[in-house]
Short mmCIF file of C-alpha atoms and ligand atoms in Angstrom, two decimals:
data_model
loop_
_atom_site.label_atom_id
_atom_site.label_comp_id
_atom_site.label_asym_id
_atom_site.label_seq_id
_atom_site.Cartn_x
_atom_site.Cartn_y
_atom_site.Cartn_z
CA UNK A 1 25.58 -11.21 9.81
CA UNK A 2 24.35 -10.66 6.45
CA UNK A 3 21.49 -12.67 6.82
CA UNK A 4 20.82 -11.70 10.13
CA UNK A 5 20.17 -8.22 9.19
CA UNK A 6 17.82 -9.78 6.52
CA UNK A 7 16.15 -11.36 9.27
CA UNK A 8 15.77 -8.24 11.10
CA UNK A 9 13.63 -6.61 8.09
CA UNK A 10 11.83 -9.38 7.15
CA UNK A 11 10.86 -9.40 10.27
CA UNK A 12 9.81 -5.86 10.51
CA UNK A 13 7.83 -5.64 6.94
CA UNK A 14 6.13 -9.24 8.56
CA UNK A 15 4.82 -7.36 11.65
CA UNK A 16 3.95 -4.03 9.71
CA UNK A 17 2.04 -6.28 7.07
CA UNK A 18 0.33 -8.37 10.06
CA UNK A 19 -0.78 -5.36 11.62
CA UNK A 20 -2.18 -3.63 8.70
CA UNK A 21 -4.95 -5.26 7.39
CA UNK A 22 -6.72 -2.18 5.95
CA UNK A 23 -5.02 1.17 4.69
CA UNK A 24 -6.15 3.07 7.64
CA UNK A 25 -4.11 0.64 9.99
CA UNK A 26 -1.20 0.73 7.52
CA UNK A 27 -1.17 4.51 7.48
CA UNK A 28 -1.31 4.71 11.54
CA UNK A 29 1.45 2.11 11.53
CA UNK A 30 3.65 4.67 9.40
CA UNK A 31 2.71 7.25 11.85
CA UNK A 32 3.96 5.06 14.46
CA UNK A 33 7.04 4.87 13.19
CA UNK A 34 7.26 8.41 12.40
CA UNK A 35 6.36 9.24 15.81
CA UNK A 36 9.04 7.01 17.28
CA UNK A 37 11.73 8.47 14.63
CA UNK A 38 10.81 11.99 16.29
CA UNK A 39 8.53 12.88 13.19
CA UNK A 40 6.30 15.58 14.06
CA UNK A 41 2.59 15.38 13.87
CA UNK A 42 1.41 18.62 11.65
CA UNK A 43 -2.67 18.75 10.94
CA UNK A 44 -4.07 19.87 7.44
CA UNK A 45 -6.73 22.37 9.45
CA UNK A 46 -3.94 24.16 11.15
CA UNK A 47 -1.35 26.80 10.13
CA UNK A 48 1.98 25.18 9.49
CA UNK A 49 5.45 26.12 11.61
CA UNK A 50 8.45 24.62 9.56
CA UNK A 51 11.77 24.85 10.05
CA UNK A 52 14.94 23.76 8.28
CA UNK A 53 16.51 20.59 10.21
CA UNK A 54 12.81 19.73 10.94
CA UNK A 55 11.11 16.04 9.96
CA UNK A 56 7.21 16.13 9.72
CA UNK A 57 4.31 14.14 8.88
CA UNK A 58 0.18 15.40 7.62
CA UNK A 59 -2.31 12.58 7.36
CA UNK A 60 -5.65 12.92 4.69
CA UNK A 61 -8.67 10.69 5.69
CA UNK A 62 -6.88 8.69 7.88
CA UNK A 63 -5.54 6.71 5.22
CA UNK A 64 -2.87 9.00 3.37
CA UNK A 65 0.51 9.75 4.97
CA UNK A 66 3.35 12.31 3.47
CA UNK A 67 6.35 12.67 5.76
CA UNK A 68 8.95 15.00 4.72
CA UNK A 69 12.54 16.03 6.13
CA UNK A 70 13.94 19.36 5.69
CA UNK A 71 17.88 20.28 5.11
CA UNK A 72 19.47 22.85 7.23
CA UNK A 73 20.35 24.71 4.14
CA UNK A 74 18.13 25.95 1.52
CA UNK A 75 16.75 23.18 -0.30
CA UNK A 76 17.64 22.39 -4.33
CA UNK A 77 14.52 20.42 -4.97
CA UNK A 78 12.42 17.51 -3.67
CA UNK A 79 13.49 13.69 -3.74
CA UNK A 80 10.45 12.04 -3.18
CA UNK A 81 8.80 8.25 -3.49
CA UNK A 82 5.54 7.37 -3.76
CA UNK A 83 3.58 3.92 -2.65
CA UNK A 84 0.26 2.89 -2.04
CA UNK A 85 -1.78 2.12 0.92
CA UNK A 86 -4.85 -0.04 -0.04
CA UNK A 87 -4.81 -3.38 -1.51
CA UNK A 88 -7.62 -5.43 -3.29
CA UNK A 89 -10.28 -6.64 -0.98
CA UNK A 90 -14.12 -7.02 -0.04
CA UNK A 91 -15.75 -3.76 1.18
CA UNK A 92 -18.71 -4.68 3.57
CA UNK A 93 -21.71 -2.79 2.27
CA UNK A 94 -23.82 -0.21 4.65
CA UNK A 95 -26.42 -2.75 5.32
CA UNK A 96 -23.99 -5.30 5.43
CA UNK A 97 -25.83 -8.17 7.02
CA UNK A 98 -27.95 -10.82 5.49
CA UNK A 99 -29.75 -13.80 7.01
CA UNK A 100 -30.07 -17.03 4.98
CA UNK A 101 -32.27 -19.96 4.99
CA UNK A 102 -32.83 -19.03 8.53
CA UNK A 103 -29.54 -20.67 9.40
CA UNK A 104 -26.71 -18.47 8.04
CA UNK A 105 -25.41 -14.64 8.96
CA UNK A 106 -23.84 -13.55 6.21
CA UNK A 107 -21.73 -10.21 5.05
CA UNK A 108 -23.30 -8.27 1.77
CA UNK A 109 -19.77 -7.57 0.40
CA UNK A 110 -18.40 -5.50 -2.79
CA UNK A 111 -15.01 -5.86 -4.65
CA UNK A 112 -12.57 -3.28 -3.70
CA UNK A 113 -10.12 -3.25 -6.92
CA UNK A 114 -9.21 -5.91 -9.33
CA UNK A 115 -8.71 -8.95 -7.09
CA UNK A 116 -7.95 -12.90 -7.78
CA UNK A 117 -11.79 -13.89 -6.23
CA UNK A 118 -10.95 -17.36 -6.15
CA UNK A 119 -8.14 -16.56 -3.60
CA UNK A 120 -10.60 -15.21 -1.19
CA UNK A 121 -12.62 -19.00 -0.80
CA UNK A 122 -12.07 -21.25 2.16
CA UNK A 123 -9.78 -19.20 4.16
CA UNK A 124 -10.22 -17.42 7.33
CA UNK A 125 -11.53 -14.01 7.37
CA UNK A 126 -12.07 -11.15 9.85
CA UNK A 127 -13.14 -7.23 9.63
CA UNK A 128 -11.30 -4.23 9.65
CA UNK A 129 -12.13 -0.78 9.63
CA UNK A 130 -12.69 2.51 10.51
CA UNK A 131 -16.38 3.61 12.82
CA UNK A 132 -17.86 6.91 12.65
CA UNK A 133 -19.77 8.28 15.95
CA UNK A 134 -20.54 11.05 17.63
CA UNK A 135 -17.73 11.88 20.55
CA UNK A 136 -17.43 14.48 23.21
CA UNK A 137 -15.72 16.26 20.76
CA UNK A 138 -18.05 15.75 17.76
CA UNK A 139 -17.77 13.31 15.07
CA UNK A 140 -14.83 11.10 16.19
CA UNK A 141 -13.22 8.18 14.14
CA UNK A 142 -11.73 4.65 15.51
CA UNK A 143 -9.92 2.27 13.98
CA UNK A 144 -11.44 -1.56 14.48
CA UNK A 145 -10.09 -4.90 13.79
CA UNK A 146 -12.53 -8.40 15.00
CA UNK A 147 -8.79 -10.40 15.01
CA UNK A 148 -10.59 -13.16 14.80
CA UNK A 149 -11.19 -16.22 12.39
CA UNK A 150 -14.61 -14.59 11.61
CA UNK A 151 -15.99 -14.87 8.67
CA UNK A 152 -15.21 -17.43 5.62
CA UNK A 153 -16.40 -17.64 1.80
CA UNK A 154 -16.95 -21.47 1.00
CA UNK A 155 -16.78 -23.09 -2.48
CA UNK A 156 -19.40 -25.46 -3.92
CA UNK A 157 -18.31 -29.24 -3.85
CA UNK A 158 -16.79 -30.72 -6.54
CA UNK A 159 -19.80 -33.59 -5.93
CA UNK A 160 -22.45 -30.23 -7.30
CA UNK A 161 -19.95 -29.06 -9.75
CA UNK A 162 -18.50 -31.35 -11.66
CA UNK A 163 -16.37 -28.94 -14.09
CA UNK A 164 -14.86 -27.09 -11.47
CA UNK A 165 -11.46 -27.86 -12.67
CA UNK A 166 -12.46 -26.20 -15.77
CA UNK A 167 -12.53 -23.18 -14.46
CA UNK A 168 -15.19 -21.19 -12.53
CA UNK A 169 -16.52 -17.75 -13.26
CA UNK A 170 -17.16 -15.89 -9.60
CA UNK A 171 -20.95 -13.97 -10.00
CA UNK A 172 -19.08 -11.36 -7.07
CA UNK A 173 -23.11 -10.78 -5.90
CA UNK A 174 -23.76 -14.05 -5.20
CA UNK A 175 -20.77 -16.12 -4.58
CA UNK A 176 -18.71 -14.08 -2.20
CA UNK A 177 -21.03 -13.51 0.00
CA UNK A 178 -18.91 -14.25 3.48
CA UNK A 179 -20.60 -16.41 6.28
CA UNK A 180 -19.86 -15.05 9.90
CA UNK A 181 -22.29 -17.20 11.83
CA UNK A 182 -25.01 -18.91 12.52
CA UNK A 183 -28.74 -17.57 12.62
CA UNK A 184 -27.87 -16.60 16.22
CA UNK A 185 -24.91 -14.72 15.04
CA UNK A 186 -27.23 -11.92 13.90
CA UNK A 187 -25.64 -8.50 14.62
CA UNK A 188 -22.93 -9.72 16.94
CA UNK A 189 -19.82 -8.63 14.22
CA UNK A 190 -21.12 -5.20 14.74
CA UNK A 191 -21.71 -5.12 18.19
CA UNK A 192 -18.37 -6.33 18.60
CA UNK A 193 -16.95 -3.47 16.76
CA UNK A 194 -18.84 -1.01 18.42
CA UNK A 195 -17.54 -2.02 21.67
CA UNK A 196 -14.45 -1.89 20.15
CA UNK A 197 -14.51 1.58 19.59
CA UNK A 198 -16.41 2.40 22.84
CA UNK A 199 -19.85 3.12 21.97
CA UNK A 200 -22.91 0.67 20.93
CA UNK A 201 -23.90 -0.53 17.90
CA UNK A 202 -26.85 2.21 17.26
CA UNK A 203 -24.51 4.97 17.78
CA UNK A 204 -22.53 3.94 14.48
CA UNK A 205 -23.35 6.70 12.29
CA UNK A 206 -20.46 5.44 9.53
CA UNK A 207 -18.57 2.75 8.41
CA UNK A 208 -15.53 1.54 6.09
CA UNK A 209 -14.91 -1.82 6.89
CA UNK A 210 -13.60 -4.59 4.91
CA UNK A 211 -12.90 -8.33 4.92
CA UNK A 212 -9.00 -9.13 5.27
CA UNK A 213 -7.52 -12.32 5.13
CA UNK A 214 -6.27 -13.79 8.38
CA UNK A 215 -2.98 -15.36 7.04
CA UNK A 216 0.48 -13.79 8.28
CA UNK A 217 3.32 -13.01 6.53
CA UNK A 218 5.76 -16.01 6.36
CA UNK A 219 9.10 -17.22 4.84
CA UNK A 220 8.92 -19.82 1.98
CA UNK A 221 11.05 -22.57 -0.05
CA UNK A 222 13.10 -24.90 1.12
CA UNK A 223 16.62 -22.28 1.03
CA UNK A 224 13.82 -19.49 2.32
CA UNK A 225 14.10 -17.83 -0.91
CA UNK A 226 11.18 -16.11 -0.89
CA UNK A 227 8.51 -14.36 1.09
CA UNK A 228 4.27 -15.30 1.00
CA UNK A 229 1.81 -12.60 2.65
CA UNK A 230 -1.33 -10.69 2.16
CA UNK A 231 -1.08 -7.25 0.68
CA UNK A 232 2.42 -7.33 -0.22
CA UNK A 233 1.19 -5.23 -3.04
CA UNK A 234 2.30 -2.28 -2.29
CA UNK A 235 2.71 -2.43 1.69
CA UNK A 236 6.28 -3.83 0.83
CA UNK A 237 7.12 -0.44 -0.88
CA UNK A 238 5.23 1.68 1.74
CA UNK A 239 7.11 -0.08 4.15
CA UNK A 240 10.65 0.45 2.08
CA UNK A 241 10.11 4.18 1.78
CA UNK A 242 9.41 5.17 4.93
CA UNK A 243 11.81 3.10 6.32
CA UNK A 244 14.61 4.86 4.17
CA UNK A 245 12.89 8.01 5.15
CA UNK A 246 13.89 7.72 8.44
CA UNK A 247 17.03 6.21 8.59
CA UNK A 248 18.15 9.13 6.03
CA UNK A 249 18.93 12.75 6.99
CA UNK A 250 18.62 15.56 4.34
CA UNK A 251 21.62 17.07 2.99
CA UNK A 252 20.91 19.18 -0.38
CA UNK A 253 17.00 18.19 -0.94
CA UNK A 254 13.81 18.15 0.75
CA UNK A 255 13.20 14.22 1.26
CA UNK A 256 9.26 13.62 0.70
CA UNK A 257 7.28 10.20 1.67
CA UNK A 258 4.46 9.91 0.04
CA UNK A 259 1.91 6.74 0.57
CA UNK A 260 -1.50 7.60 -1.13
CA UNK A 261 -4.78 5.50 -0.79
CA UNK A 262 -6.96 3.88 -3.58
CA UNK A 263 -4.61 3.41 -6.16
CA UNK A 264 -6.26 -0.05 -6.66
CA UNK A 265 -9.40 1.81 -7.05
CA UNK A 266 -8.06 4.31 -10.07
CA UNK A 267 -6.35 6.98 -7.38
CA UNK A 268 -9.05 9.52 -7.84
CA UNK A 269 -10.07 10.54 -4.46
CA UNK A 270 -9.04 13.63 -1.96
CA UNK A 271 -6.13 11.01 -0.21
CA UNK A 272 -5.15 8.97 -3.85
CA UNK A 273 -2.42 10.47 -6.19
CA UNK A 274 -4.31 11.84 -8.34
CA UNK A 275 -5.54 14.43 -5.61
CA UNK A 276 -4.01 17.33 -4.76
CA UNK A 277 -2.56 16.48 -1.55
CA UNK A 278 1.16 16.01 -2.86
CA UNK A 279 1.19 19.20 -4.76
CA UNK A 280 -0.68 20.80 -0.91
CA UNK A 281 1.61 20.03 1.17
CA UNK A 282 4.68 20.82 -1.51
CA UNK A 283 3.56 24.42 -1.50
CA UNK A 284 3.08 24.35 2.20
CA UNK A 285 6.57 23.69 2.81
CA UNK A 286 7.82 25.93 0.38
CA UNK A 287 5.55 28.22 2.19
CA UNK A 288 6.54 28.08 5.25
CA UNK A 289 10.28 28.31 4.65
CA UNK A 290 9.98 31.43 2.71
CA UNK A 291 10.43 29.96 -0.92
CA UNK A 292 8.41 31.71 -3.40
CA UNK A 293 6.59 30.76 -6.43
CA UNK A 294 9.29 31.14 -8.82
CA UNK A 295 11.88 29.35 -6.50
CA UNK A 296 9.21 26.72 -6.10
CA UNK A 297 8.95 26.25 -9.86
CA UNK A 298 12.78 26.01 -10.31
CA UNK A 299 12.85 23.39 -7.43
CA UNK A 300 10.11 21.28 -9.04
CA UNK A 301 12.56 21.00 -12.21
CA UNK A 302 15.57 19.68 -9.95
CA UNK A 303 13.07 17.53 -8.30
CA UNK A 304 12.80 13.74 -9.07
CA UNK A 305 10.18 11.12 -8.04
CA UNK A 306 10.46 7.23 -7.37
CA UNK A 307 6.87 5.62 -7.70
CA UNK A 308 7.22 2.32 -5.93
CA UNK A 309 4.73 0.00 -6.78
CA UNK A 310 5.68 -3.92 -7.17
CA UNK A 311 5.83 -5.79 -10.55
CA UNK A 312 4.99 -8.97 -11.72
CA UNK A 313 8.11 -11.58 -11.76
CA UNK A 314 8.22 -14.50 -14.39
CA UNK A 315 5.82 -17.11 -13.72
CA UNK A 316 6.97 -20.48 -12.73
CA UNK A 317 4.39 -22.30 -14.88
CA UNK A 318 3.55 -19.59 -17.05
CA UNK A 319 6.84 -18.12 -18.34
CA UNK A 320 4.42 -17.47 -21.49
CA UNK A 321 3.00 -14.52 -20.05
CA UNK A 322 6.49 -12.53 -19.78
CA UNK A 323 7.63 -10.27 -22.22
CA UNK A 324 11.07 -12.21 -24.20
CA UNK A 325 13.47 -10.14 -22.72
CA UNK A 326 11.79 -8.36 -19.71
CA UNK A 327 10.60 -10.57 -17.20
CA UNK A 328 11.86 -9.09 -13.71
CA UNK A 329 13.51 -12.46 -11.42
CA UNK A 330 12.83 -12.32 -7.28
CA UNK A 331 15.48 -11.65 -5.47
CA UNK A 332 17.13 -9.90 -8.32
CA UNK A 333 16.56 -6.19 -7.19
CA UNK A 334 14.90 -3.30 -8.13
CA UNK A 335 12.46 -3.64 -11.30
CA UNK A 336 12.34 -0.30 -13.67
CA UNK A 337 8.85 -0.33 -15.67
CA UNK A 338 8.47 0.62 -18.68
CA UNK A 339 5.79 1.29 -21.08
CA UNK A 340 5.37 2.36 -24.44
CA UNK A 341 2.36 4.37 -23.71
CA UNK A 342 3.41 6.02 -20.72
CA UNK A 343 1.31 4.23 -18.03
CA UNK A 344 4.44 3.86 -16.37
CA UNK A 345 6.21 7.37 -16.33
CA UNK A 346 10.08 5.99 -17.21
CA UNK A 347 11.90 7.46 -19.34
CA UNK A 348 15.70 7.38 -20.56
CA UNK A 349 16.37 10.01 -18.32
CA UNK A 350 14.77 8.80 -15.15
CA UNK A 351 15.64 5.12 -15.80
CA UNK A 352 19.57 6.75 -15.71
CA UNK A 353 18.99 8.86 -12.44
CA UNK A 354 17.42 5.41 -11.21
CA UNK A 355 20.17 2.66 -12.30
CA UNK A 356 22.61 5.43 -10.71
CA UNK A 357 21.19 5.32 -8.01
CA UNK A 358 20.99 1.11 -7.60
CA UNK A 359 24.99 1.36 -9.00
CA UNK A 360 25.82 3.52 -5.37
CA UNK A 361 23.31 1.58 -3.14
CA UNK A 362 25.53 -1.57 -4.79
CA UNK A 363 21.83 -3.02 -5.66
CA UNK A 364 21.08 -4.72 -8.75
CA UNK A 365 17.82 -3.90 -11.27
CA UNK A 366 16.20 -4.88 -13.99
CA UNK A 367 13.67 -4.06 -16.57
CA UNK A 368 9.91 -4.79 -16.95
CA UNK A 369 7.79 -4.85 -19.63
CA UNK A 370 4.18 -5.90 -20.53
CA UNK A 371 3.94 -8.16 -23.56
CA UNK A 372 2.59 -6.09 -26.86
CA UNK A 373 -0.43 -7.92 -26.53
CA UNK A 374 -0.95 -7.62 -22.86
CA UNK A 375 -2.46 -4.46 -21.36
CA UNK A 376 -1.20 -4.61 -17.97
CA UNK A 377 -1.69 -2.70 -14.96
CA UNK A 378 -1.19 0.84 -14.08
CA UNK A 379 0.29 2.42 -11.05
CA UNK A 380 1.33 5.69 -9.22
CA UNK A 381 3.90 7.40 -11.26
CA UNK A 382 1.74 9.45 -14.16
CA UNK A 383 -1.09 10.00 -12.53
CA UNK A 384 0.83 11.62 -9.69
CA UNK A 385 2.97 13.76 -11.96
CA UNK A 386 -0.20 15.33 -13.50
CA UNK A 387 -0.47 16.80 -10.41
CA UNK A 388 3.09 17.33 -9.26
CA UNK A 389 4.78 17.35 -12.87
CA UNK A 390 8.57 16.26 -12.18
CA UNK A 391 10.68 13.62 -13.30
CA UNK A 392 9.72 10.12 -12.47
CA UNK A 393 10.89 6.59 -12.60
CA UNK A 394 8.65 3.76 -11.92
CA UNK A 395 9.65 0.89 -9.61
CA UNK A 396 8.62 -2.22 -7.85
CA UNK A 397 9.81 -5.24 -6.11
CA UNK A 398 9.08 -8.75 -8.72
CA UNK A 399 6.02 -10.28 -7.32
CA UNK A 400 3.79 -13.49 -8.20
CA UNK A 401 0.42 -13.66 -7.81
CA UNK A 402 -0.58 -10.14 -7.56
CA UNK A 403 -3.83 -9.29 -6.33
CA UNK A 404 -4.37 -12.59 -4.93
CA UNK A 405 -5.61 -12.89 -1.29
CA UNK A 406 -2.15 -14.29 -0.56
CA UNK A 407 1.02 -12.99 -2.86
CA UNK A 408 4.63 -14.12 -3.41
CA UNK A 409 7.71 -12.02 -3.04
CA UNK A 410 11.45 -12.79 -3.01
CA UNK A 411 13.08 -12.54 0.57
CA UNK A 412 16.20 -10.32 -0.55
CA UNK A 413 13.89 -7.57 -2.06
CA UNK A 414 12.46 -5.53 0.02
CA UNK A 415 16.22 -4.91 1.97
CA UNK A 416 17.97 -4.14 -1.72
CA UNK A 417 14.65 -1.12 -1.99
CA UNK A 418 15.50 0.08 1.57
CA UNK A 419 19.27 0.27 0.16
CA UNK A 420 18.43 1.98 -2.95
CA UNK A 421 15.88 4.80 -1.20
CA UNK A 422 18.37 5.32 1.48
CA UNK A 423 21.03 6.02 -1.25
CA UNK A 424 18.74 8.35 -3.27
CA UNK A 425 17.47 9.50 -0.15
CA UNK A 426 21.03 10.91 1.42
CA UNK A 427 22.24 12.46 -2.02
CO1 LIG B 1 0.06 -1.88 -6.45
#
């Protein structure tokens, strides 16, 4: 039964990974299962109605979801979590196409965030997106995906590069360059998008499109241990949150959603956390359920925040690279960070409020830590509380490989976060 219900998740995050190869199809896929969880739809533009006992969603860009449920009574504070939308990947250029040695089509590609290139060679690739064109209704915007084996970045022979082995430094101009065709192929990608979205080519008049790596999500090791998939970073937490969202009703706080885009890019647009979309639609509710500013205020300090973002486990062939005494295991629950410096916003208090909350779930955690000598990465927790300043743990699921093309995960994980949000969640 036990690891049926496993099963049953896995199998869920699998299909909302698959189906998400860019952050705009990741956030629709959250709407989706908002709208089938009776989540409704409320539009930044528009004058709010917002009523205790209701569950809503507002959408920034197209690739920013917060989804919030309100108690009947009159709320204490906010419990909210925060993940991230995007991942690392290539971002096709706006004159994306170039023809080589009259035999080759080939996408002009940039690095979106600090990815593994090497991961990204001799795999198949397609396009995802968003197009821009005018509608009936003005400027309208469509969500395309080739899903197809389109595209693929080849390495040099070992015959022309004899110290390959030694280690290769990617020029990201001139190497990744991604081949989609022959010198017939000319165009075709874009035409095939267009259609796509229902006009021609010409009418494009804007474009965010990306290379994504074919490969699906997938079970691996011999006792199915763990889990291998693209963009597991943070999709596995975006996933978890919402997830809990839903399956948790309100009692004494407002429960709050949040899954910002381009955190791998620093966080600093309009839709990333270090925007003022959280703090928006924070006041909006308190707005439209007749809290004032002061109440607001005093909510904020009973508020708490769980930034989910995953963590690096302990290397198999690298256990070097771990910190001596915290180095986060898969499959051995929820990983506090911590940081000396404050990149990660734990602290004594909100580590307590978070192993409390594992202890009722019945989950287990651990600690991470960067080695003194190793800068390490940063997330979502401080840079969202210098907007929305409350008290914050930051979390993640043990990973390997992250910010490769194709990451590791352990299999138990992502159902012991579920557990833990849903607990924190229904408090
Ligand atoms: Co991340």
């Amino acid at each position: 039964m036990k690891k049926r219900k496993l099963q049953n998740e896995l199998q869920a995050l699998f299909q909302f990974i698959d189906n998400s190869p860019t952050a705009y199809h990741a956030t629709a896929n959250l709407e989706k299962m908002l709208d089938d969880a009776g989540y409704v739809r409320l539009e930044e533009k528009e004058k709010w109605g917002i009523w205790p006992g209701g569950k809503y969603y507002v959408n920034r860009n197209g690739s920013a979801v917060i989804a919030f449920a309100i108690p009947e009574k009159k709320p204490r504070g906010f419990h909210m979590t925060a993940a991230h939308s995007d991942s690392p990947c290539f971002k096709l250029k706006e004159a994306a196409e170039v023809v080589a040695n009259d035999c080759y089509v080939k996408l002009n590609v940039e690095k979106y965030g600090g990815m593994i290139l090497s991961t990204w060679l001799d795999r198949p690739l397609s396009i995802a997106g968003r197009l821009v064109f005018r509608g009936k209704q003005g400027l309208e915007s469509r969500l395309v995906n080739l899903e197809k084996d389109a595209a693929i970045i080849p390495n040099v022979a070992i015959h022309m590069n004899r110290d390959m082995n030694k280690g290769v430094e990617y020029n990201p101009q001139t190497d990744m360059e991604a081949v989609i065709g022959g010198a017939d192929a000319s165009g075709a990608w874009l035409r095939e998008l267009a259609k796509q979205a229902g006009v021609a080519d010409c009418e494009i008049l804007g474009a965010d499109l990306f290379l994504y790596n074919r490969d699906k999500c997938r079970i691996i090791g011999i006792d199915d241990a763990f889990i291998a998939g693209p963009r597991l970073d943070d999709l596995e937490c975006a996933f978890a949150g919402m997830t809990a969202l839903i399956k948790e009703m309100p009692e004494e706080y407002v429960n709050v959603c949040a899954v910002f885009d381009n955190e791998e890019v620093g966080s600093g647009t309009k839709q990333g956390a270090d925007s003022t979309f959280l703090k928006d639609v924070l006041e909006r509710i308190c707005g439209g359920l007749g809290i004032d500013a002061e109440e607001y205020r005093c909510m904020l300090a009973e508020s708490f925040l769980i930034s989910a973002d995953n963590a690096h486990a302990l290397h198999p062939n690298h256990p070097e690279k771990a910190d001596a005494a915290n180095r986060p295991l898969m499959n051995n629950g929820i990983v506090i960070k911590y940081h000396g410096s404050q990149r990660y916003a734990t602290d004594a208090l909100s580590a307590a409020v978070m192993k409390d909350i594992c202890m009722q779930a019945g989950v287990l955690y651990q600690a991470y830590a960067n080695r003194s000598d190793i800068a390490g990465g940063s997330t979502l927790g401080n840079i969202s509380t210098a907007q929305v300043s409350v008290s914050t743990v930051d979390i993640g699921l043990a990973q390997l490989a992250m910010h490769s093309a194709f990451e590791t995960a352990g299999a138990a994980d992502v159902g012991y976060l579920i557990q833990a949000l849903c607990a924190f969640y229904h408090a």
